mmCIF file of C-alpha atoms and ligand atoms in Angstrom:
data_model
loop_
_atom_site.group_PDB
_atom_site.id
_atom_site.type_symbol
_atom_site.label_atom_id
_atom_site.label_comp_id
_atom_site.label_asym_id
_atom_site.label_seq_id
_atom_site.Cartn_x
_atom_site.Cartn_y
_atom_site.Cartn_z
ATOM 1 C CA UNK A 1 -46.001 169.006 220.431
ATOM 2 C CA UNK A 2 -43.997 165.823 220.387
ATOM 3 C CA UNK A 3 -45.214 162.752 218.509
ATOM 4 C CA UNK A 4 -44.553 159.092 219.263
ATOM 5 C CA UNK A 5 -45.336 155.867 217.443
ATOM 6 C CA UNK A 6 -48.329 154.009 218.875
ATOM 7 C CA UNK A 7 -46.823 150.549 219.027
ATOM 8 C CA UNK A 8 -47.518 148.209 216.138
ATOM 9 C CA UNK A 9 -50.254 150.461 214.703
ATOM 10 C CA UNK A 10 -47.463 152.628 213.301
ATOM 11 C CA UNK A 11 -49.668 155.670 213.916
ATOM 12 C CA UNK A 12 -47.733 158.798 214.846
ATOM 13 C CA UNK A 13 -49.698 160.161 217.794
ATOM 14 C CA UNK A 14 -49.349 163.400 219.688
ATOM 15 C CA UNK A 15 -47.828 162.963 223.133
ATOM 16 C CA UNK A 16 -50.850 164.762 224.554
ATOM 17 C CA UNK A 17 -54.133 163.252 223.441
ATOM 18 C CA UNK A 18 -57.611 164.405 224.303
ATOM 19 C CA UNK A 19 -60.028 162.339 226.411
ATOM 20 C CA UNK A 20 -63.726 163.099 226.193
ATOM 21 C CA UNK A 21 -64.683 161.024 229.259
ATOM 22 C CA UNK A 22 -63.651 161.293 232.904
ATOM 23 C CA UNK A 23 -65.139 163.836 235.319
ATOM 24 C CA UNK A 24 -65.463 166.577 232.678
ATOM 25 C CA UNK A 25 -66.792 164.583 229.684
ATOM 26 C CA UNK A 26 -65.895 167.214 227.128
ATOM 27 C CA UNK A 27 -67.569 169.885 229.237
ATOM 28 C CA UNK A 28 -70.882 168.026 229.547
ATOM 29 C CA UNK A 29 -70.365 167.963 233.327
ATOM 30 C CA UNK A 30 -68.814 171.405 233.660
ATOM 31 C CA UNK A 31 -71.419 173.501 231.884
ATOM 32 C CA UNK A 32 -69.737 174.163 228.532
ATOM 33 C CA UNK A 33 -72.065 175.328 225.784
ATOM 34 C CA UNK A 34 -71.986 173.494 222.455
ATOM 35 C CA UNK A 35 -69.984 176.363 220.953
ATOM 36 C CA UNK A 36 -67.450 176.115 223.791
ATOM 37 C CA UNK A 37 -67.222 172.343 223.285
ATOM 38 C CA UNK A 38 -66.570 172.850 219.566
ATOM 39 C CA UNK A 39 -63.935 175.504 220.359
ATOM 40 C CA UNK A 40 -62.227 173.187 222.841
ATOM 41 C CA UNK A 41 -61.970 170.418 220.257
ATOM 42 C CA UNK A 42 -60.703 172.862 217.620
ATOM 43 C CA UNK A 43 -58.179 174.217 220.143
ATOM 44 C CA UNK A 44 -56.872 170.697 220.713
ATOM 45 C CA UNK A 45 -56.278 170.283 216.985
ATOM 46 C CA UNK A 46 -54.719 173.744 216.675
ATOM 47 C CA UNK A 47 -52.250 172.876 219.454
ATOM 48 C CA UNK A 48 -51.153 169.692 217.679
ATOM 49 C CA UNK A 49 -53.290 167.031 219.362
ATOM 50 C CA UNK A 50 -54.156 164.397 216.771
ATOM 51 C CA UNK A 51 -55.619 161.587 218.907
ATOM 52 C CA UNK A 52 -59.057 161.953 220.449
ATOM 53 C CA UNK A 53 -60.537 159.279 222.696
ATOM 54 C CA UNK A 54 -64.200 158.698 223.369
ATOM 55 C CA UNK A 55 -66.704 155.941 224.115
ATOM 56 C CA UNK A 56 -70.315 155.049 223.621
ATOM 57 C CA UNK A 57 -70.409 155.299 227.425
ATOM 58 C CA UNK A 58 -69.437 158.984 227.745
ATOM 59 C CA UNK A 59 -72.899 160.526 227.573
ATOM 60 C CA UNK A 60 -73.095 162.635 224.425
ATOM 61 C CA UNK A 61 -69.339 162.795 223.748
ATOM 62 C CA UNK A 62 -69.369 160.815 220.510
ATOM 63 C CA UNK A 63 -72.112 162.997 219.066
ATOM 64 C CA UNK A 64 -70.390 166.178 220.254
ATOM 65 C CA UNK A 65 -67.199 165.062 218.526
ATOM 66 C CA UNK A 66 -69.162 164.186 215.384
ATOM 67 C CA UNK A 67 -70.414 167.765 215.346
ATOM 68 C CA UNK A 68 -67.174 169.488 216.423
ATOM 69 C CA UNK A 69 -65.061 167.608 213.884
ATOM 70 C CA UNK A 70 -67.482 168.129 211.010
ATOM 71 C CA UNK A 71 -65.510 169.580 208.102
ATOM 72 C CA UNK A 72 -62.098 168.746 209.595
ATOM 73 C CA UNK A 73 -60.185 166.523 207.121
ATOM 74 C CA UNK A 74 -60.687 162.973 208.424
ATOM 75 C CA UNK A 75 -57.072 162.007 207.820
ATOM 76 C CA UNK A 76 -55.809 164.843 210.056
ATOM 77 C CA UNK A 77 -56.881 163.227 213.333
ATOM 78 C CA UNK A 78 -57.071 159.777 214.891
ATOM 79 C CA UNK A 79 -60.302 158.691 216.539
ATOM 80 C CA UNK A 80 -60.395 156.090 219.283
ATOM 81 C CA UNK A 81 -63.709 154.977 220.694
ATOM 82 C CA UNK A 82 -64.971 152.132 222.877
ATOM 83 C CA UNK A 83 -67.760 149.614 222.944
ATOM 84 C CA UNK A 84 -69.275 148.321 226.152
ATOM 85 C CA UNK A 85 -69.466 144.529 226.271
ATOM 86 C CA UNK A 86 -71.663 144.220 229.368
ATOM 87 C CA UNK A 87 -75.214 145.139 230.188
ATOM 88 C CA UNK A 88 -76.011 147.164 233.295
ATOM 89 C CA UNK A 89 -77.126 143.975 235.058
ATOM 90 C CA UNK A 90 -73.652 142.450 234.571
ATOM 91 C CA UNK A 91 -74.608 139.983 231.826
ATOM 92 C CA UNK A 92 -72.580 139.993 228.651
ATOM 93 C CA UNK A 93 -74.000 141.730 225.593
ATOM 94 C CA UNK A 94 -74.506 139.553 222.550
ATOM 95 C CA UNK A 95 -72.212 139.704 219.524
ATOM 96 C CA UNK A 96 -75.126 141.257 217.627
ATOM 97 C CA UNK A 97 -75.330 144.001 220.287
ATOM 98 C CA UNK A 98 -71.646 144.756 219.725
ATOM 99 C CA UNK A 99 -72.119 144.871 215.959
ATOM 100 C CA UNK A 100 -74.971 147.364 216.361
ATOM 101 C CA UNK A 101 -72.971 149.349 218.888
ATOM 102 C CA UNK A 102 -70.101 149.806 216.407
ATOM 103 C CA UNK A 103 -72.459 151.049 213.707
ATOM 104 C CA UNK A 104 -74.131 153.437 216.147
ATOM 105 C CA UNK A 105 -70.745 154.870 217.194
ATOM 106 C CA UNK A 106 -69.795 155.428 213.557
ATOM 107 C CA UNK A 107 -73.065 157.213 212.973
ATOM 108 C CA UNK A 108 -72.700 159.470 216.036
ATOM 109 C CA UNK A 109 -69.088 160.217 215.164
ATOM 110 C CA UNK A 110 -70.167 161.061 211.635
ATOM 111 C CA UNK A 111 -67.539 158.858 210.032
ATOM 112 C CA UNK A 112 -67.366 155.544 208.196
ATOM 113 C CA UNK A 113 -64.225 154.364 210.013
ATOM 114 C CA UNK A 114 -62.766 154.766 213.492
ATOM 115 C CA UNK A 115 -59.040 154.274 213.882
ATOM 116 C CA UNK A 116 -59.105 152.400 217.190
ATOM 117 C CA UNK A 117 -62.032 150.438 218.620
ATOM 118 C CA UNK A 118 -61.511 149.384 222.218
ATOM 119 C CA UNK A 119 -63.459 147.186 224.576
ATOM 120 C CA UNK A 120 -64.385 149.504 227.427
ATOM 121 C CA UNK A 121 -63.087 148.484 230.873
ATOM 122 C CA UNK A 122 -62.224 144.896 230.046
ATOM 123 C CA UNK A 123 -61.534 142.992 233.259
ATOM 124 C CA UNK A 124 -59.723 139.737 233.853
ATOM 125 C CA UNK A 125 -62.876 137.822 234.873
ATOM 126 C CA UNK A 126 -64.561 138.496 231.520
ATOM 127 C CA UNK A 127 -61.423 138.361 229.418
ATOM 128 C CA UNK A 128 -61.746 134.907 227.837
ATOM 129 C CA UNK A 129 -65.482 135.323 227.152
ATOM 130 C CA UNK A 130 -64.816 138.599 225.375
ATOM 131 C CA UNK A 131 -62.029 137.081 223.302
ATOM 132 C CA UNK A 132 -64.231 134.156 222.307
ATOM 133 C CA UNK A 133 -67.553 135.917 221.669
ATOM 134 C CA UNK A 134 -66.957 139.627 221.085
ATOM 135 C CA UNK A 135 -63.488 139.956 219.615
ATOM 136 C CA UNK A 136 -64.584 138.262 216.341
ATOM 137 C CA UNK A 137 -67.175 141.024 215.852
ATOM 138 C CA UNK A 138 -64.440 143.659 215.968
ATOM 139 C CA UNK A 139 -62.297 141.566 213.651
ATOM 140 C CA UNK A 140 -65.173 141.377 211.156
ATOM 141 C CA UNK A 141 -65.712 145.151 211.411
ATOM 142 C CA UNK A 142 -61.999 145.581 210.732
ATOM 143 C CA UNK A 143 -62.283 143.422 207.603
ATOM 144 C CA UNK A 144 -65.228 145.566 206.504
ATOM 145 C CA UNK A 145 -63.123 148.721 206.884
ATOM 146 C CA UNK A 146 -65.154 150.109 209.788
ATOM 147 C CA UNK A 147 -62.260 150.056 212.243
ATOM 148 C CA UNK A 148 -58.508 150.036 211.728
ATOM 149 C CA UNK A 149 -57.076 148.766 215.010
ATOM 150 C CA UNK A 150 -58.369 146.813 217.994
ATOM 151 C CA UNK A 151 -57.631 147.435 221.651
ATOM 152 C CA UNK A 152 -59.146 147.670 225.094
ATOM 153 C CA UNK A 153 -59.140 149.893 228.129
ATOM 154 C CA UNK A 154 -58.525 148.306 231.487
ATOM 155 C CA UNK A 155 -60.820 148.160 234.456
ATOM 156 C CA UNK A 156 -58.444 150.146 236.597
ATOM 157 C CA UNK A 157 -60.809 150.790 239.496
ATOM 158 C CA UNK A 158 -60.924 147.164 240.582
ATOM 159 C CA UNK A 159 -57.653 145.980 239.089
ATOM 160 C CA UNK A 160 -55.033 148.469 240.218
ATOM 161 C CA UNK A 161 -52.481 145.705 239.733
ATOM 162 C CA UNK A 162 -53.402 145.622 235.997
ATOM 163 C CA UNK A 163 -54.426 141.965 236.192
ATOM 164 C CA UNK A 164 -56.486 142.186 232.988
ATOM 165 C CA UNK A 165 -53.688 143.813 231.004
ATOM 166 C CA UNK A 166 -51.120 141.269 232.150
ATOM 167 C CA UNK A 167 -53.513 138.409 231.379
ATOM 168 C CA UNK A 168 -54.164 139.758 227.874
ATOM 169 C CA UNK A 169 -50.497 140.336 227.115
ATOM 170 C CA UNK A 170 -49.511 136.905 228.410
ATOM 171 C CA UNK A 171 -52.409 135.087 226.684
ATOM 172 C CA UNK A 172 -52.930 136.767 223.302
ATOM 173 C CA UNK A 173 -50.487 139.620 222.681
ATOM 174 C CA UNK A 174 -51.151 139.261 218.953
ATOM 175 C CA UNK A 175 -54.810 140.285 219.357
ATOM 176 C CA UNK A 176 -54.236 143.734 220.843
ATOM 177 C CA UNK A 177 -52.909 146.695 218.887
ATOM 178 C CA UNK A 178 -53.427 149.122 221.759
ATOM 179 C CA UNK A 179 -54.174 149.099 225.465
ATOM 180 C CA UNK A 180 -55.405 152.022 227.536
ATOM 181 C CA UNK A 181 -54.174 151.879 231.119
ATOM 182 C CA UNK A 182 -53.408 154.148 234.009
ATOM 183 C CA UNK A 183 -49.816 154.956 234.956
ATOM 184 C CA UNK A 184 -48.938 158.001 237.015
ATOM 185 C CA UNK A 185 -47.277 159.309 240.154
ATOM 186 C CA UNK A 186 -49.922 157.738 242.409
ATOM 187 C CA UNK A 187 -50.398 154.642 240.208
ATOM 188 C CA UNK A 188 -46.972 153.363 239.233
ATOM 189 C CA UNK A 189 -47.673 149.662 239.380
ATOM 190 C CA UNK A 190 -47.938 149.230 235.595
ATOM 191 C CA UNK A 191 -44.155 149.705 235.421
ATOM 192 C CA UNK A 192 -43.648 146.342 237.111
ATOM 193 C CA UNK A 193 -45.148 143.992 234.515
ATOM 194 C CA UNK A 194 -47.784 145.546 232.248
ATOM 195 C CA UNK A 195 -45.605 148.195 230.604
ATOM 196 C CA UNK A 196 -42.567 145.921 230.045
ATOM 197 C CA UNK A 197 -44.900 143.324 228.445
ATOM 198 C CA UNK A 198 -46.425 145.989 226.203
ATOM 199 C CA UNK A 199 -42.954 147.052 225.095
ATOM 200 C CA UNK A 200 -41.945 143.442 224.448
ATOM 201 C CA UNK A 201 -45.007 142.889 222.217
ATOM 202 C CA UNK A 202 -45.013 146.356 220.656
ATOM 203 C CA UNK A 203 -48.541 147.070 221.875
ATOM 204 C CA UNK A 204 -49.311 150.803 221.855
ATOM 205 C CA UNK A 205 -50.069 152.228 225.280
ATOM 206 C CA UNK A 206 -52.501 155.089 225.747
ATOM 207 C CA UNK A 207 -52.127 156.456 229.276
ATOM 208 C CA UNK A 208 -55.364 157.556 230.912
ATOM 209 C CA UNK A 209 -56.565 159.479 233.954
ATOM 210 C CA UNK A 210 -53.022 160.360 234.976
ATOM 211 C CA UNK A 211 -53.858 163.183 237.387
ATOM 212 C CA UNK A 212 -57.481 162.531 238.300
ATOM 213 C CA UNK A 213 -58.598 163.153 241.000
ATOM 214 C CA UNK A 214 -56.207 163.587 243.886
ATOM 215 C CA UNK A 215 -53.093 165.032 242.278
ATOM 216 C CA UNK A 216 -54.573 168.501 241.589
ATOM 217 C CA UNK A 217 -56.248 168.677 245.016
ATOM 218 C CA UNK A 218 -53.823 169.362 247.944
ATOM 219 C CA UNK A 219 -56.318 168.217 250.603
ATOM 220 C CA UNK A 220 -57.176 164.916 248.913
ATOM 221 C CA UNK A 221 -53.526 164.329 248.108
ATOM 222 C CA UNK A 222 -52.408 164.824 251.707
ATOM 223 C CA UNK A 223 -55.232 162.601 252.976
ATOM 224 C CA UNK A 224 -54.211 159.826 250.587
ATOM 225 C CA UNK A 225 -50.524 159.959 251.496
ATOM 226 C CA UNK A 226 -51.397 160.079 255.210
ATOM 227 C CA UNK A 227 -53.614 157.016 254.774
ATOM 228 C CA UNK A 228 -50.830 155.082 253.052
ATOM 229 C CA UNK A 229 -48.390 156.037 255.799
ATOM 230 C CA UNK A 230 -50.825 154.892 258.481
ATOM 231 C CA UNK A 231 -51.743 151.570 256.864
ATOM 232 C CA UNK A 232 -48.085 150.759 256.202
ATOM 233 C CA UNK A 233 -48.327 150.943 252.397
ATOM 234 C CA UNK A 234 -45.478 153.475 252.317
ATOM 235 C CA UNK A 235 -42.570 154.367 254.573
ATOM 236 C CA UNK A 236 -43.739 157.259 256.823
ATOM 237 C CA UNK A 237 -40.399 159.026 256.363
ATOM 238 C CA UNK A 238 -40.401 158.801 252.565
ATOM 239 C CA UNK A 239 -42.509 161.918 251.985
ATOM 240 C CA UNK A 240 -43.154 165.067 254.060
ATOM 241 C CA UNK A 241 -46.389 165.164 256.080
ATOM 242 C CA UNK A 242 -47.338 168.601 254.781
ATOM 243 C CA UNK A 243 -47.291 169.200 251.047
ATOM 244 C CA UNK A 244 -46.066 165.621 250.463
ATOM 245 C CA UNK A 245 -45.222 166.249 246.805
ATOM 246 C CA UNK A 246 -44.431 169.974 246.898
ATOM 247 C CA UNK A 247 -40.715 169.216 246.503
ATOM 248 C CA UNK A 248 -41.436 168.274 242.867
ATOM 249 C CA UNK A 249 -42.069 171.919 242.000
ATOM 250 C CA UNK A 250 -38.739 173.428 240.949
ATOM 251 C CA UNK A 251 -36.606 174.182 237.897
ATOM 252 C CA UNK A 252 -39.312 174.440 235.238
ATOM 253 C CA UNK A 253 -41.808 172.120 236.911
ATOM 254 C CA UNK A 254 -44.476 174.657 237.771
ATOM 255 C CA UNK A 255 -46.972 172.529 239.692
ATOM 256 C CA UNK A 256 -47.681 169.029 240.960
ATOM 257 C CA UNK A 257 -50.031 168.601 238.001
ATOM 258 C CA UNK A 258 -47.122 169.483 235.668
ATOM 259 C CA UNK A 259 -45.011 166.856 237.429
ATOM 260 C CA UNK A 260 -47.905 164.393 237.071
ATOM 261 C CA UNK A 261 -48.027 164.786 233.300
ATOM 262 C CA UNK A 262 -44.248 164.593 232.962
ATOM 263 C CA UNK A 263 -44.048 161.439 235.061
ATOM 264 C CA UNK A 264 -46.892 159.873 233.065
ATOM 265 C CA UNK A 265 -45.032 160.350 229.784
ATOM 266 C CA UNK A 266 -41.582 159.415 231.074
ATOM 267 C CA UNK A 267 -41.710 155.701 230.314
ATOM 268 C CA UNK A 268 -40.654 154.137 226.996
ATOM 269 C CA UNK A 269 -43.867 152.101 226.677
ATOM 270 C CA UNK A 270 -46.125 155.160 226.823
ATOM 271 C CA UNK A 271 -47.013 156.604 223.430
ATOM 272 C CA UNK A 272 -49.525 159.201 224.472
ATOM 273 C CA UNK A 273 -51.012 160.727 227.621
ATOM 274 C CA UNK A 274 -54.696 161.593 227.653
ATOM 275 C CA UNK A 275 -55.928 164.789 229.194
ATOM 276 C CA UNK A 276 -59.621 164.936 230.069
ATOM 277 C CA UNK A 277 -59.897 168.652 230.667
ATOM 278 C CA UNK A 278 -62.806 170.907 229.798
ATOM 279 C CA UNK A 279 -60.726 174.048 230.311
ATOM 280 C CA UNK A 280 -58.651 175.657 227.575
ATOM 281 C CA UNK A 281 -56.409 177.133 230.279
ATOM 282 C CA UNK A 282 -55.730 173.664 231.732
ATOM 283 C CA UNK A 283 -55.300 172.202 228.244
ATOM 284 C CA UNK A 284 -52.604 174.717 227.383
ATOM 285 C CA UNK A 285 -50.816 174.155 230.695
ATOM 286 C CA UNK A 286 -50.928 170.381 230.330
ATOM 287 C CA UNK A 287 -49.497 170.583 226.823
ATOM 288 C CA UNK A 288 -46.780 172.963 228.036
ATOM 289 C CA UNK A 289 -45.847 170.474 230.761
ATOM 290 C CA UNK A 290 -45.247 167.819 228.111
ATOM 291 C CA UNK A 291 -43.050 169.971 225.909
ATOM 292 C CA UNK A 292 -40.308 168.458 228.084
ATOM 293 C CA UNK A 293 -41.729 165.081 229.110
ATOM 294 C CA UNK A 294 -39.137 164.213 231.746
ATOM 295 C CA UNK A 295 -38.661 164.773 235.435
ATOM 296 C CA UNK A 296 -35.232 165.188 237.025
ATOM 297 C CA UNK A 297 -33.850 161.666 237.535
ATOM 298 C CA UNK A 298 -33.460 162.139 241.310
ATOM 299 C CA UNK A 299 -37.116 163.208 241.655
ATOM 300 C CA UNK A 300 -38.320 160.307 239.571
ATOM 301 C CA UNK A 301 -36.277 157.909 241.657
ATOM 302 C CA UNK A 302 -37.648 159.345 244.902
ATOM 303 C CA UNK A 303 -41.217 158.918 243.593
ATOM 304 C CA UNK A 304 -40.490 155.346 242.585
ATOM 305 C CA UNK A 305 -38.942 154.514 245.953
ATOM 306 C CA UNK A 306 -41.796 156.123 247.905
ATOM 307 C CA UNK A 307 -44.821 155.051 245.875
ATOM 308 C CA UNK A 308 -43.706 152.418 243.350
ATOM 309 C CA UNK A 309 -45.182 149.425 245.202
ATOM 310 C CA UNK A 310 -48.731 150.750 245.617
ATOM 311 C CA UNK A 311 -51.053 148.489 243.649
ATOM 312 C CA UNK A 312 -54.471 149.768 244.604
ATOM 313 C CA UNK A 313 -56.195 152.100 242.243
ATOM 314 C CA UNK A 314 -56.957 155.614 243.485
HETATM 315 N N1 NAP B 1 -61.328 152.700 231.552
HETATM 316 C C1 NAP B 1 -61.475 153.669 230.688
HETATM 317 O O1 NAP B 1 -61.849 153.413 229.566
HETATM 318 C C2 NAP B 1 -61.129 155.077 231.042
HETATM 319 C C3 NAP B 1 -61.129 155.472 232.371
HETATM 320 C C4 NAP B 1 -60.741 156.776 232.672
HETATM 321 C C5 NAP B 1 -60.365 157.634 231.657
HETATM 322 N N2 NAP B 1 -60.388 157.217 230.359
HETATM 323 C C6 NAP B 1 -60.009 158.122 229.263
HETATM 324 O O2 NAP B 1 -58.910 158.920 229.696
HETATM 325 C C7 NAP B 1 -59.257 160.301 229.610
HETATM 326 C C8 NAP B 1 -58.537 161.081 230.695
HETATM 327 O O3 NAP B 1 -58.949 160.622 231.976
HETATM 328 P P1 NAP B 1 -59.788 161.515 232.995
HETATM 329 O O4 NAP B 1 -60.485 162.586 232.227
HETATM 330 O O5 NAP B 1 -60.565 160.582 233.808
HETATM 331 O O6 NAP B 1 -58.649 162.081 233.949
HETATM 332 P P2 NAP B 1 -57.551 163.236 233.846
HETATM 333 O O7 NAP B 1 -57.377 163.727 232.461
HETATM 334 O O8 NAP B 1 -56.364 162.765 234.590
HETATM 335 O O9 NAP B 1 -58.219 164.332 234.749
HETATM 336 C C9 NAP B 1 -59.290 165.111 234.323
HETATM 337 C C10 NAP B 1 -59.705 165.962 235.510
HETATM 338 O O10 NAP B 1 -58.597 166.745 235.918
HETATM 339 C C11 NAP B 1 -58.911 168.133 235.818
HETATM 340 N N3 NAP B 1 -57.733 168.821 235.265
HETATM 341 C C12 NAP B 1 -57.175 168.652 234.039
HETATM 342 N N4 NAP B 1 -56.104 169.448 233.890
HETATM 343 C C13 NAP B 1 -55.973 170.131 235.058
HETATM 344 C C14 NAP B 1 -55.052 171.112 235.510
HETATM 345 N N5 NAP B 1 -54.027 171.535 234.756
HETATM 346 N N6 NAP B 1 -55.214 171.592 236.776
HETATM 347 C C15 NAP B 1 -56.235 171.173 237.570
HETATM 348 N N7 NAP B 1 -57.144 170.246 237.174
HETATM 349 C C16 NAP B 1 -57.013 169.734 235.928
HETATM 350 C C17 NAP B 1 -60.104 168.234 234.895
HETATM 351 O O11 NAP B 1 -60.904 169.323 235.243
HETATM 352 P P3 NAP B 1 -61.141 170.543 234.190
HETATM 353 O O12 NAP B 1 -62.164 170.056 233.240
HETATM 354 O O13 NAP B 1 -61.594 171.655 235.081
HETATM 355 O O14 NAP B 1 -59.813 170.828 233.554
HETATM 356 C C18 NAP B 1 -60.824 166.912 235.166
HETATM 357 O O15 NAP B 1 -61.651 167.026 236.305
HETATM 358 C C19 NAP B 1 -60.777 160.303 229.737
HETATM 359 O O16 NAP B 1 -61.311 161.523 229.303
HETATM 360 C C20 NAP B 1 -61.118 159.124 228.889
HETATM 361 O O17 NAP B 1 -61.024 159.464 227.521
HETATM 362 C C21 NAP B 1 -60.745 155.947 230.043
#
């Protein structure tokens, strides 16, 4: 396992980190028993993963982690969790709600301090409200020793151009120790502005959802590339019609998923790449792919030329 420094936090984080959300949610959505969930978490640690991401919004993930990590020395892993700043009806939660939410996360995670507390899916429309009303609650929790670093995850579904990240890094780079965003073969847009800004301000980048959902699925992948060719988003001759990314599989790159992980780590602003798997087999393969976190330069360049301007989230 390789380790990289997570921006200004100075934390040395494993290049592969574990995400307990996404489609699998630490096996909650894929039928893992509690013993299998505990084994998966232990397997992550055994393979060198030291950063685990969760959220109050991932069903029972925080509580599962609290159980699975019970007895593991607290200083041997880094916990990142998230608080939700909006109610289901779209109104903003109160600062008191956020304060209670932090305490509840600590309780579920069975710890008195989380390393990184992030606002969950912070979008550009809410950004200034959150900075004014909710950020001070996290700051206070930091002063009380309940959290070490403050960050946010982006609302990538609606802001594939990373509007919220760019706004944050242009407005208050000093406020954010870490940002979780999506950068991958099919979502390269962060390389244009968001990632260079993060590098400039030494903000640690946690890369999320790098293969979900289309990269591992040949049918969905072909459909997506076909759609982009038809709507003029990409040059129709830039990628083959059948198996549009199959040419990536050669010389030690064993699958398109492998290529996806390598691409996702092959940027100087990226400190760690989350994997949200519930399968030990997938976990091992994903870690193996990042033993050498680079793609051949010519392949990377072809991906950038073909897909680098796509700004919608998929
Ligand atoms: N805005 C946010 O705050 C936000 C949004 C999204 C994600 N995240 C964080 O980022 C983490 C990772 O994102 P994610 O879980 O959405 O996406 P991901 O890690 O890119 O993809 C996970 C999905 O890919 C499958 N998969 C993993 N490895 C595979 C392999 N080698 N071959 C085939 N399929 C494979 C998993 O299924 P199996 O279980 O079968 O392996 C799962 O369905 C989340 O868990 C969460 O912590 C945060």
